[in-house]
PDB file of C-alpha atoms in Angstrom:
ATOM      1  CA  UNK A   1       8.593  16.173   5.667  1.00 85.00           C
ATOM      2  CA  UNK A   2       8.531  16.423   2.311  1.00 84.00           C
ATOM      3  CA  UNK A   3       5.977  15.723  -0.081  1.00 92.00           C
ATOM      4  CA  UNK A   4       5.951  14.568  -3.855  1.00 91.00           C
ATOM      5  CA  UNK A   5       2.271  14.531  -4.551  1.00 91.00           C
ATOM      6  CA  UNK A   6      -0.856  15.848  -3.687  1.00 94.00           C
ATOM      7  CA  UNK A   7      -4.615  14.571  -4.725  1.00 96.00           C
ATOM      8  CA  UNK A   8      -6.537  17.074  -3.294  1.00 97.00           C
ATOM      9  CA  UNK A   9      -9.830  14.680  -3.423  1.00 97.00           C
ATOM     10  CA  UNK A  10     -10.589  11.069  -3.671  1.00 97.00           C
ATOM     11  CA  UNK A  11     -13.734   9.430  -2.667  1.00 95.00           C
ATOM     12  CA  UNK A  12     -11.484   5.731  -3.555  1.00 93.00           C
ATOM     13  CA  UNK A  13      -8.678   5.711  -1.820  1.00 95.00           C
ATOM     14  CA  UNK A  14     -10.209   5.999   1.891  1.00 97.00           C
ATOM     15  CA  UNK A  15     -13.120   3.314   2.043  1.00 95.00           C
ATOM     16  CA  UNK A  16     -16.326   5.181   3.307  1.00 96.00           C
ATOM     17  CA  UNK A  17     -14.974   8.675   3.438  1.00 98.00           C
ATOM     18  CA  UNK A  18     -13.755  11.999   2.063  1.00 98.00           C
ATOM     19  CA  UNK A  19     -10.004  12.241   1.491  1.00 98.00           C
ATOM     20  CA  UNK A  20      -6.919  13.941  -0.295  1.00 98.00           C
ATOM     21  CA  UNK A  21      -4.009  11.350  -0.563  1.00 98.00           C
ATOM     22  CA  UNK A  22      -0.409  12.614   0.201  1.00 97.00           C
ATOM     23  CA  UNK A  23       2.611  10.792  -1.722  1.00 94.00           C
ATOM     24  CA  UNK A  24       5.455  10.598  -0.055  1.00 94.00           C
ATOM     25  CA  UNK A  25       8.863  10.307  -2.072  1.00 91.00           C
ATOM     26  CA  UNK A  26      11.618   6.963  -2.311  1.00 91.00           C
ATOM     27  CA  UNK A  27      11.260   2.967  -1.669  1.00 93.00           C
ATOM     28  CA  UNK A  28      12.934   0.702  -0.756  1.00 94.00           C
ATOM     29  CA  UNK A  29      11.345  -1.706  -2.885  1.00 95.00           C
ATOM     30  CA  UNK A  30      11.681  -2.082  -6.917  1.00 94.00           C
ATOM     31  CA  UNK A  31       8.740  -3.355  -7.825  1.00 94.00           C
ATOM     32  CA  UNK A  32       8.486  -4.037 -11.681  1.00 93.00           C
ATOM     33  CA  UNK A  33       4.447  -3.878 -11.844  1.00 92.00           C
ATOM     34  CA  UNK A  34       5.347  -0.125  -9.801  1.00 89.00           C
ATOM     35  CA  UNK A  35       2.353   2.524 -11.323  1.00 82.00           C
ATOM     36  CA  UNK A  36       4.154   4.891  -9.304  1.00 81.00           C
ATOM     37  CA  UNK A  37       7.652   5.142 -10.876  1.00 78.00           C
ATOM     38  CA  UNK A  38       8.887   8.568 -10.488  1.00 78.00           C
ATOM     39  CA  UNK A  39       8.304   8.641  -6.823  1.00 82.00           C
ATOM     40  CA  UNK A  40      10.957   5.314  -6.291  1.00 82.00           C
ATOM     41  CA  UNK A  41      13.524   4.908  -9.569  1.00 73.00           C
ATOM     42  CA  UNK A  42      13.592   8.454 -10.964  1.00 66.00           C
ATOM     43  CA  UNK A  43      12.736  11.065  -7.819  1.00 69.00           C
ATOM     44  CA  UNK A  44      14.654  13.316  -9.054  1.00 69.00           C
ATOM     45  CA  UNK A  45      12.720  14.138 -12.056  1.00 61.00           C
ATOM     46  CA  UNK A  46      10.165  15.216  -8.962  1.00 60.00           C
ATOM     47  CA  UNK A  47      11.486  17.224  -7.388  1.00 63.00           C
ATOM     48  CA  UNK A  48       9.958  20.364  -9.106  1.00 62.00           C
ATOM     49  CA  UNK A  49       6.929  19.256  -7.782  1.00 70.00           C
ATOM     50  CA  UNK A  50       7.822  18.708  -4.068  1.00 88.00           C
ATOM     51  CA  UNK A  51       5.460  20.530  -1.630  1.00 91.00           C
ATOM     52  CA  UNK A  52       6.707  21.809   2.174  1.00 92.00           C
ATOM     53  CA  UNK A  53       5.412  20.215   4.826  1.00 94.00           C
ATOM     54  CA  UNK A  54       3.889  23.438   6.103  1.00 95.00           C
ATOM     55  CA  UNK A  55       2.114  24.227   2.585  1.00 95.00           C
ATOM     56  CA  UNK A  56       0.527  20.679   3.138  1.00 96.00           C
ATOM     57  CA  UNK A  57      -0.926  21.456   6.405  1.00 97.00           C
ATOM     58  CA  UNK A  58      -1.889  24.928   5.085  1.00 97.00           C
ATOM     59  CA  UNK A  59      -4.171  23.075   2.657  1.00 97.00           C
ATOM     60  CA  UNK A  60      -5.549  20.953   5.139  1.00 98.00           C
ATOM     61  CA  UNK A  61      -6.416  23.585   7.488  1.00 98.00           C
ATOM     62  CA  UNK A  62      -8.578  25.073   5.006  1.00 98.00           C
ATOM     63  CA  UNK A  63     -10.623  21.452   4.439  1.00 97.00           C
ATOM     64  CA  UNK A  64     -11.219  21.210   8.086  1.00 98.00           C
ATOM     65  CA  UNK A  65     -14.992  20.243   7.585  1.00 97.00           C
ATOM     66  CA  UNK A  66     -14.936  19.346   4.218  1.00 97.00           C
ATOM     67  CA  UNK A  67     -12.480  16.183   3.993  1.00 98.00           C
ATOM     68  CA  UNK A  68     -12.913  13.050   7.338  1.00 98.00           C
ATOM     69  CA  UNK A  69      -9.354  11.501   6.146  1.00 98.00           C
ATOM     70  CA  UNK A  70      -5.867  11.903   5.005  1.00 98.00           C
ATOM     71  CA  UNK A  71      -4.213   8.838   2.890  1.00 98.00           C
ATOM     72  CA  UNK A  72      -0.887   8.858   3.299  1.00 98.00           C
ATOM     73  CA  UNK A  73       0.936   6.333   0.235  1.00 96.00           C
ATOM     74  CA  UNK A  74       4.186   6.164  -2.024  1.00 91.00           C
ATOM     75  CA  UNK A  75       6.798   4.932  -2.534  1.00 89.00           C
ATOM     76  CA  UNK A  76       6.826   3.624   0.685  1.00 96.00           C
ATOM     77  CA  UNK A  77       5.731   6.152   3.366  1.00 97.00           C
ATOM     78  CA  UNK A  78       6.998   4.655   6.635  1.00 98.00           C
ATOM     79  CA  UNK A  79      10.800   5.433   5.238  1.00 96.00           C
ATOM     80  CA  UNK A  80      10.169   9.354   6.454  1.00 95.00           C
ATOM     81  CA  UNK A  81      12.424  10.178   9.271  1.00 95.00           C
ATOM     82  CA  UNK A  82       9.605  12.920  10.321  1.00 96.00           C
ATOM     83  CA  UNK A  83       6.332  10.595   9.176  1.00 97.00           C
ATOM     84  CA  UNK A  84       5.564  10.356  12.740  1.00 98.00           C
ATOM     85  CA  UNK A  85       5.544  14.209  13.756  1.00 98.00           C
ATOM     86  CA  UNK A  86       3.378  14.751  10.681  1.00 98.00           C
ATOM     87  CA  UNK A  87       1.035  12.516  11.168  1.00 98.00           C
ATOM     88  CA  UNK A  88       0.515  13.979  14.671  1.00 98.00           C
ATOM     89  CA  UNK A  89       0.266  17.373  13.646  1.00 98.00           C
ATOM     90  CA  UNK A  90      -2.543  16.262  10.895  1.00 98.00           C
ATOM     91  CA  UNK A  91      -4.611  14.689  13.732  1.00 97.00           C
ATOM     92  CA  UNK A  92      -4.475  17.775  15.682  1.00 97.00           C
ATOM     93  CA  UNK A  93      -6.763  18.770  12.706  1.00 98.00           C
ATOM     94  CA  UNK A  94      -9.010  16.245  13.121  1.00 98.00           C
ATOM     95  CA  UNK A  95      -9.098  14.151  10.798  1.00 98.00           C
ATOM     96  CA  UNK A  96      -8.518  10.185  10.201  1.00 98.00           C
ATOM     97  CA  UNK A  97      -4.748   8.963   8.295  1.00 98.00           C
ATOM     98  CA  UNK A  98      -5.136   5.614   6.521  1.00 98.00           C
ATOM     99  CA  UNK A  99      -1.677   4.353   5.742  1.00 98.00           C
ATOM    100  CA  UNK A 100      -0.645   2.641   2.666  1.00 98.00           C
ATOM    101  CA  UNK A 101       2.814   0.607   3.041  1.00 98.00           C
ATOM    102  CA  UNK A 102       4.629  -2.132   1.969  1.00 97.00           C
ATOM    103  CA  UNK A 103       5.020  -3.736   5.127  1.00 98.00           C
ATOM    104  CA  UNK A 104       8.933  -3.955   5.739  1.00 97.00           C
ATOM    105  CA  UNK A 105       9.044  -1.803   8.354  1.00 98.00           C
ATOM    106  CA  UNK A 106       7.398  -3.544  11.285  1.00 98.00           C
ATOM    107  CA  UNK A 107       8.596  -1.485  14.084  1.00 98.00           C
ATOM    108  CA  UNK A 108       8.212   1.516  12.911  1.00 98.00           C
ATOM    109  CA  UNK A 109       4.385   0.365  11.819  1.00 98.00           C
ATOM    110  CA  UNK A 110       4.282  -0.732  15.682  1.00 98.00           C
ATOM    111  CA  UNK A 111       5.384   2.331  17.075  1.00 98.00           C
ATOM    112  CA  UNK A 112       2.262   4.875  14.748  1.00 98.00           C
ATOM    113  CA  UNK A 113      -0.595   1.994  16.069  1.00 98.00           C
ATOM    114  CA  UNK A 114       0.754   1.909  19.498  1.00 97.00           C
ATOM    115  CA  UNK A 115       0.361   5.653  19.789  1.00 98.00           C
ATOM    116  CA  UNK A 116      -3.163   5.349  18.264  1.00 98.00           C
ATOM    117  CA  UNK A 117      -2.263   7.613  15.383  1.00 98.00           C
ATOM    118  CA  UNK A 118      -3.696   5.362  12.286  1.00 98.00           C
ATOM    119  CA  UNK A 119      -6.986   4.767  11.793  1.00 98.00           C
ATOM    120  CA  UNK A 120      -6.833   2.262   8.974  1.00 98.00           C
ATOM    121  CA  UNK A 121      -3.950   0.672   7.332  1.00 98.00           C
ATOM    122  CA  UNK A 122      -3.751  -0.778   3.530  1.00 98.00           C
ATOM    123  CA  UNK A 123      -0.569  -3.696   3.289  1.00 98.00           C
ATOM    124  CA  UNK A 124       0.327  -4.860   0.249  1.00 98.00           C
ATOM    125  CA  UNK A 125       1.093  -8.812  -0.119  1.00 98.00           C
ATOM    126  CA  UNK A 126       3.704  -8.930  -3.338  1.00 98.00           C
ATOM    127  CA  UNK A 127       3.166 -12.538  -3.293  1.00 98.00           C
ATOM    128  CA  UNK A 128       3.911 -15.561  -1.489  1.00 97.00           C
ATOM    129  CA  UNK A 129       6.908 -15.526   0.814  1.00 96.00           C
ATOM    130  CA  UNK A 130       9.028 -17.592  -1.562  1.00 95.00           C
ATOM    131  CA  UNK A 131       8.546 -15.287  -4.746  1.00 96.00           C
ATOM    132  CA  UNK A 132       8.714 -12.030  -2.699  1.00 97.00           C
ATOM    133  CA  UNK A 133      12.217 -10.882  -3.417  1.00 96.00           C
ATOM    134  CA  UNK A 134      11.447 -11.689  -7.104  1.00 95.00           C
ATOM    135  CA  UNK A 135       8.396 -10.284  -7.293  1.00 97.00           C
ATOM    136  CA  UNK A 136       9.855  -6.664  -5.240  1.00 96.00           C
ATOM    137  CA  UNK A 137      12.794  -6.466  -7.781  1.00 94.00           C
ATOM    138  CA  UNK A 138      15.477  -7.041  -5.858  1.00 95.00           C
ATOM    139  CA  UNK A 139      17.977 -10.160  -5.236  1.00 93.00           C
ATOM    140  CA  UNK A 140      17.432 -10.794  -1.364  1.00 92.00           C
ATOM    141  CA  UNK A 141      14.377  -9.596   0.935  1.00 92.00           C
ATOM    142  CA  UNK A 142      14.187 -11.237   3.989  1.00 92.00           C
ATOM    143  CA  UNK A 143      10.183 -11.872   4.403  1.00 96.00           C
ATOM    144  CA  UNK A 144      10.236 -12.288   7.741  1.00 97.00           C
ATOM    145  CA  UNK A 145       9.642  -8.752   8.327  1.00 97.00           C
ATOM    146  CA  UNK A 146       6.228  -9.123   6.168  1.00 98.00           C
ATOM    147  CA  UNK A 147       4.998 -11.961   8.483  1.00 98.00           C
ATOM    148  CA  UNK A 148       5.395  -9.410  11.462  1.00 98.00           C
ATOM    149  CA  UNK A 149       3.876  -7.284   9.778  1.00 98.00           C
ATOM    150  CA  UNK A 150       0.999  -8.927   9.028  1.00 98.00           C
ATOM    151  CA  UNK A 151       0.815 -10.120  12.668  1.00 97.00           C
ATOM    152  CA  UNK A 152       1.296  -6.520  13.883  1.00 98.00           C
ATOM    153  CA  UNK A 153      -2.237  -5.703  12.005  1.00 98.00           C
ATOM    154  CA  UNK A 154      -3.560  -8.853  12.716  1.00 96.00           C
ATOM    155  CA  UNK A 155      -3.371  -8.294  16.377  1.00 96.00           C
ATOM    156  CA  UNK A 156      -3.507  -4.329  16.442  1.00 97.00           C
ATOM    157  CA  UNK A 157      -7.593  -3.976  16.114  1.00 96.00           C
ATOM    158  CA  UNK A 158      -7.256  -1.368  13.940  1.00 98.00           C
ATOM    159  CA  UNK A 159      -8.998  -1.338  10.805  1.00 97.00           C
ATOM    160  CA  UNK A 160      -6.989  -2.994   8.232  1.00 98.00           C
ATOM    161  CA  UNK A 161      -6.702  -4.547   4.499  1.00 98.00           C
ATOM    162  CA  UNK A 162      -4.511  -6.863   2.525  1.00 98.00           C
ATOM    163  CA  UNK A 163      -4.391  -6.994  -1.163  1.00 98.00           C
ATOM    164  CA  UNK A 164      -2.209  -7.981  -4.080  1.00 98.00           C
ATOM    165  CA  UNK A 165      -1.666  -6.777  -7.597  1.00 96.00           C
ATOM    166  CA  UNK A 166      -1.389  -9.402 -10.006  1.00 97.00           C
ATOM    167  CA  UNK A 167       1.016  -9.942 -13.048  1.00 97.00           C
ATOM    168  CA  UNK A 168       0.807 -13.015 -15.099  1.00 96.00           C
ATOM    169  CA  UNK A 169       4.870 -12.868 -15.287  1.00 96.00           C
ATOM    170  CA  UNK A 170       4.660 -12.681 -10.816  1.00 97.00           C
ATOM    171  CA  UNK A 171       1.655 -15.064 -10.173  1.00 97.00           C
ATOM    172  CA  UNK A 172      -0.303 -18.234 -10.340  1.00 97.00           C
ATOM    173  CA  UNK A 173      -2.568 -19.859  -8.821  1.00 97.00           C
ATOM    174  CA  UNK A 174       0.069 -21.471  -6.127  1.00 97.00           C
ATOM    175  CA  UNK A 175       0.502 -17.826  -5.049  1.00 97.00           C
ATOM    176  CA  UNK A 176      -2.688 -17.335  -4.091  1.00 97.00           C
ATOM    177  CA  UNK A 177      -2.813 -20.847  -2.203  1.00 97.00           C
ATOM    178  CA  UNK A 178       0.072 -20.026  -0.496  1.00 98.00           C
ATOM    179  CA  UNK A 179      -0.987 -16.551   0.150  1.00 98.00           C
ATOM    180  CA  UNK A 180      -4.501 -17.954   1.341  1.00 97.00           C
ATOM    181  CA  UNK A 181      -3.051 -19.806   3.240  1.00 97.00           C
ATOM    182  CA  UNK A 182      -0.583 -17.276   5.081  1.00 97.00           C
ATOM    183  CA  UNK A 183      -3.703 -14.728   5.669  1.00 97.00           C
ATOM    184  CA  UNK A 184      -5.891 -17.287   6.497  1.00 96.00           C
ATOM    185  CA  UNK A 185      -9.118 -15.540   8.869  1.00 92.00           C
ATOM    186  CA  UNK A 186      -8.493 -12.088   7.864  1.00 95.00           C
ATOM    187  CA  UNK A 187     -11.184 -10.060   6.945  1.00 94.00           C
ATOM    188  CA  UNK A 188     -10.466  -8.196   4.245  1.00 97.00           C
ATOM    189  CA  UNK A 189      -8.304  -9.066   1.298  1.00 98.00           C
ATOM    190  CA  UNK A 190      -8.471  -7.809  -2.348  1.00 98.00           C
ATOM    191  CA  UNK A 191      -7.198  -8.736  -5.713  1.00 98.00           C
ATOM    192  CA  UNK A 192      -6.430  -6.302  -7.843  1.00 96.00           C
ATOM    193  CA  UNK A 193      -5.172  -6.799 -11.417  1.00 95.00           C
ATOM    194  CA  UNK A 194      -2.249  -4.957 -13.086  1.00 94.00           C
ATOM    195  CA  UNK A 195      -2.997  -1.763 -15.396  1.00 88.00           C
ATOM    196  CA  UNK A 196       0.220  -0.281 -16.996  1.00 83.00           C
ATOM    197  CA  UNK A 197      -0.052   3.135 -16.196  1.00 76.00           C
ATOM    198  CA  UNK A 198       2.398   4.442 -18.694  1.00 75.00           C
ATOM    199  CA  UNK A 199       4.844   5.220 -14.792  1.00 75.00           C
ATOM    200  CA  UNK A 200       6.139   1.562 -14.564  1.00 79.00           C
ATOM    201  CA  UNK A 201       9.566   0.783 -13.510  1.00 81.00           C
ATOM    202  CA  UNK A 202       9.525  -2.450 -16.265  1.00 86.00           C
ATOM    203  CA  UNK A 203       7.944  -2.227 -19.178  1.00 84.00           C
ATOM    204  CA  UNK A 204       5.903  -5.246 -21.092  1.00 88.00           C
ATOM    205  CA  UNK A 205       3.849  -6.905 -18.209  1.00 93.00           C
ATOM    206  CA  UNK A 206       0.145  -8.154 -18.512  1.00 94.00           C
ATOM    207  CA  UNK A 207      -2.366  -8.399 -16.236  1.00 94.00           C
ATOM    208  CA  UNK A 208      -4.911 -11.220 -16.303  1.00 96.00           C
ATOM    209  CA  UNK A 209      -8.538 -11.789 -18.256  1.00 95.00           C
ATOM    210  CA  UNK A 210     -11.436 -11.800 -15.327  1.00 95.00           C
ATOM    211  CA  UNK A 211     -12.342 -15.221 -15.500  1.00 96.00           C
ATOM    212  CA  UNK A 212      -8.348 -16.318 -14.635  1.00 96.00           C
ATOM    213  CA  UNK A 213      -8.790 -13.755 -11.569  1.00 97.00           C
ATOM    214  CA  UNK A 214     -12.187 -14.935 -10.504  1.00 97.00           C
ATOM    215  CA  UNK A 215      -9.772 -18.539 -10.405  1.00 97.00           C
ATOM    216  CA  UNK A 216      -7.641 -16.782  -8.164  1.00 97.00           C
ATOM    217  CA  UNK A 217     -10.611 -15.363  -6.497  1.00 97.00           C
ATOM    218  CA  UNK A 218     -11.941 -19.085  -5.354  1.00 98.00           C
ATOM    219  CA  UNK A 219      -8.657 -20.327  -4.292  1.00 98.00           C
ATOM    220  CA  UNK A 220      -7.960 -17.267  -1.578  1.00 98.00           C
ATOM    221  CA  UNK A 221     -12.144 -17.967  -0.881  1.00 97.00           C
ATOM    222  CA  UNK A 222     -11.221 -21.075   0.866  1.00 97.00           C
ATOM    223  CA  UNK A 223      -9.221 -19.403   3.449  1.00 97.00           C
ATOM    224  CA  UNK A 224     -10.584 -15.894   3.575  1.00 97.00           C
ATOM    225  CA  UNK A 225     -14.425 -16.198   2.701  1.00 97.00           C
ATOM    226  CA  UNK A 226     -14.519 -12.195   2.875  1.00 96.00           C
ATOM    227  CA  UNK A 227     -11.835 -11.881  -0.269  1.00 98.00           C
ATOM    228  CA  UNK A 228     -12.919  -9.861  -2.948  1.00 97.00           C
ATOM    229  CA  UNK A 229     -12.025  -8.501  -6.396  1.00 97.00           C
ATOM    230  CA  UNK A 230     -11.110  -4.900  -6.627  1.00 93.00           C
ATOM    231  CA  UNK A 231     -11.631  -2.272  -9.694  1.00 79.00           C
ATOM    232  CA  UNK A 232     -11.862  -5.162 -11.946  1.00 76.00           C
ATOM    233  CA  UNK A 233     -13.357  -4.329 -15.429  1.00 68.00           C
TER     234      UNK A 233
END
């Protein structure tokens, strides 16, 4: 497997432990709100950078002791052909995987928590299900394969999160009644607001002020009591 990235330390992007977060390359999603630009509309202005599977696990062996997890993110991981091979040969090593992904690839999401090989998974919610093609960038998604998603981690008892960036030209306060709604009893579920990283696939979206997403914030509260605000200035 190839990989496009490498953040050799975070104490953020695994809740509660030590990680390095791996980015894999290509989605299948075109977000506009996208921070992460180069690995989905313009890979191959990254492909200088790309790292062999083998020189990942090389670095890992060395931070056997010093790192508990591996985040693996994107683009949208759970494309790789090979994602499941490497994410066995990683646990050999000990240590936890947290997956981030998109969510449109049910089965294959199945398939890694059937054979016990995540310990956490992070799902993005775009919005609700009838602004989700608009919202990914592209003409037609069928959302059903969200809603299995969702019901895939709902039901897996693996440790799991929800969350949604917001864009004032994407959301409203409907989406997050609808979305409230839809996730209704989960656990964990977090807001987070745009930031325009300078890596975006469209330029000239806003994000919102933090009393409009402490709004938002009440409206998911009726249906997940647990929903919180995340990295919010």
């Amino acid at each position: 497997m190839k990989i496009y990235g490498l953040q050799k330390l975070t104490l953020l992007d695994y809740p509660g432990l030590v990680a390095c977060t791996i980015f894999t390359g290509g989605c299948n999603f075109r977000c506009p709100f996208c921070h992460n630009a180069l690995l989905v509309t313009r890979l191959e202005e990254s492909k200088n950078g790309v790292m062999e599977e083998e020189e990942v696990l090389s670095f890992l062996k060395k931070r056997v002791g010093l790192l508990d997890g591996v985040c693996i993110t994107g683009g949208e991981p759970l494309m790789q052909k090979d994602l499941t091979q490497f994410i066995e040969k990683v646990r050999l090593l000990g240590f936890k995987i947290k997956l981030d992904t998109n969510g449109s690839y049910p089965e294959k999401l199945k398939e890694l928590l059937e054979k016990g090989l995540l310990d956490y998974v992070a799902m993005d919610i775009k919005n609700s299900p009838d602004r989700y093609a608009e919202t990914c960038g592209l003409d037609i998604f069928n959302v059903e394969h969200i809603k299995e998603s969702v019901e895939i981690l709902k039901n897996s008892g693996v440790n799991h999160e929800f969350r949604t960036t917001v864009v004032k030209e994407f959301h409203d306060r409907k989406s997050f009644e609808d979305v409230g709604k839809w996730l209704s009893g989960e656990d964990k579920y977090y807001i987070q607001n745009f930031k325009d990283s300078g890596n975006l696939i469209k330029e000239g979206l806003r994000g919102f002020s933090k009393d409009e997403l402490n709004e938002f914030l009440s409206v998911v509260k009726k249906f997940i009591p647990g929903a919180e605000l995340r990295e919010v200035e």
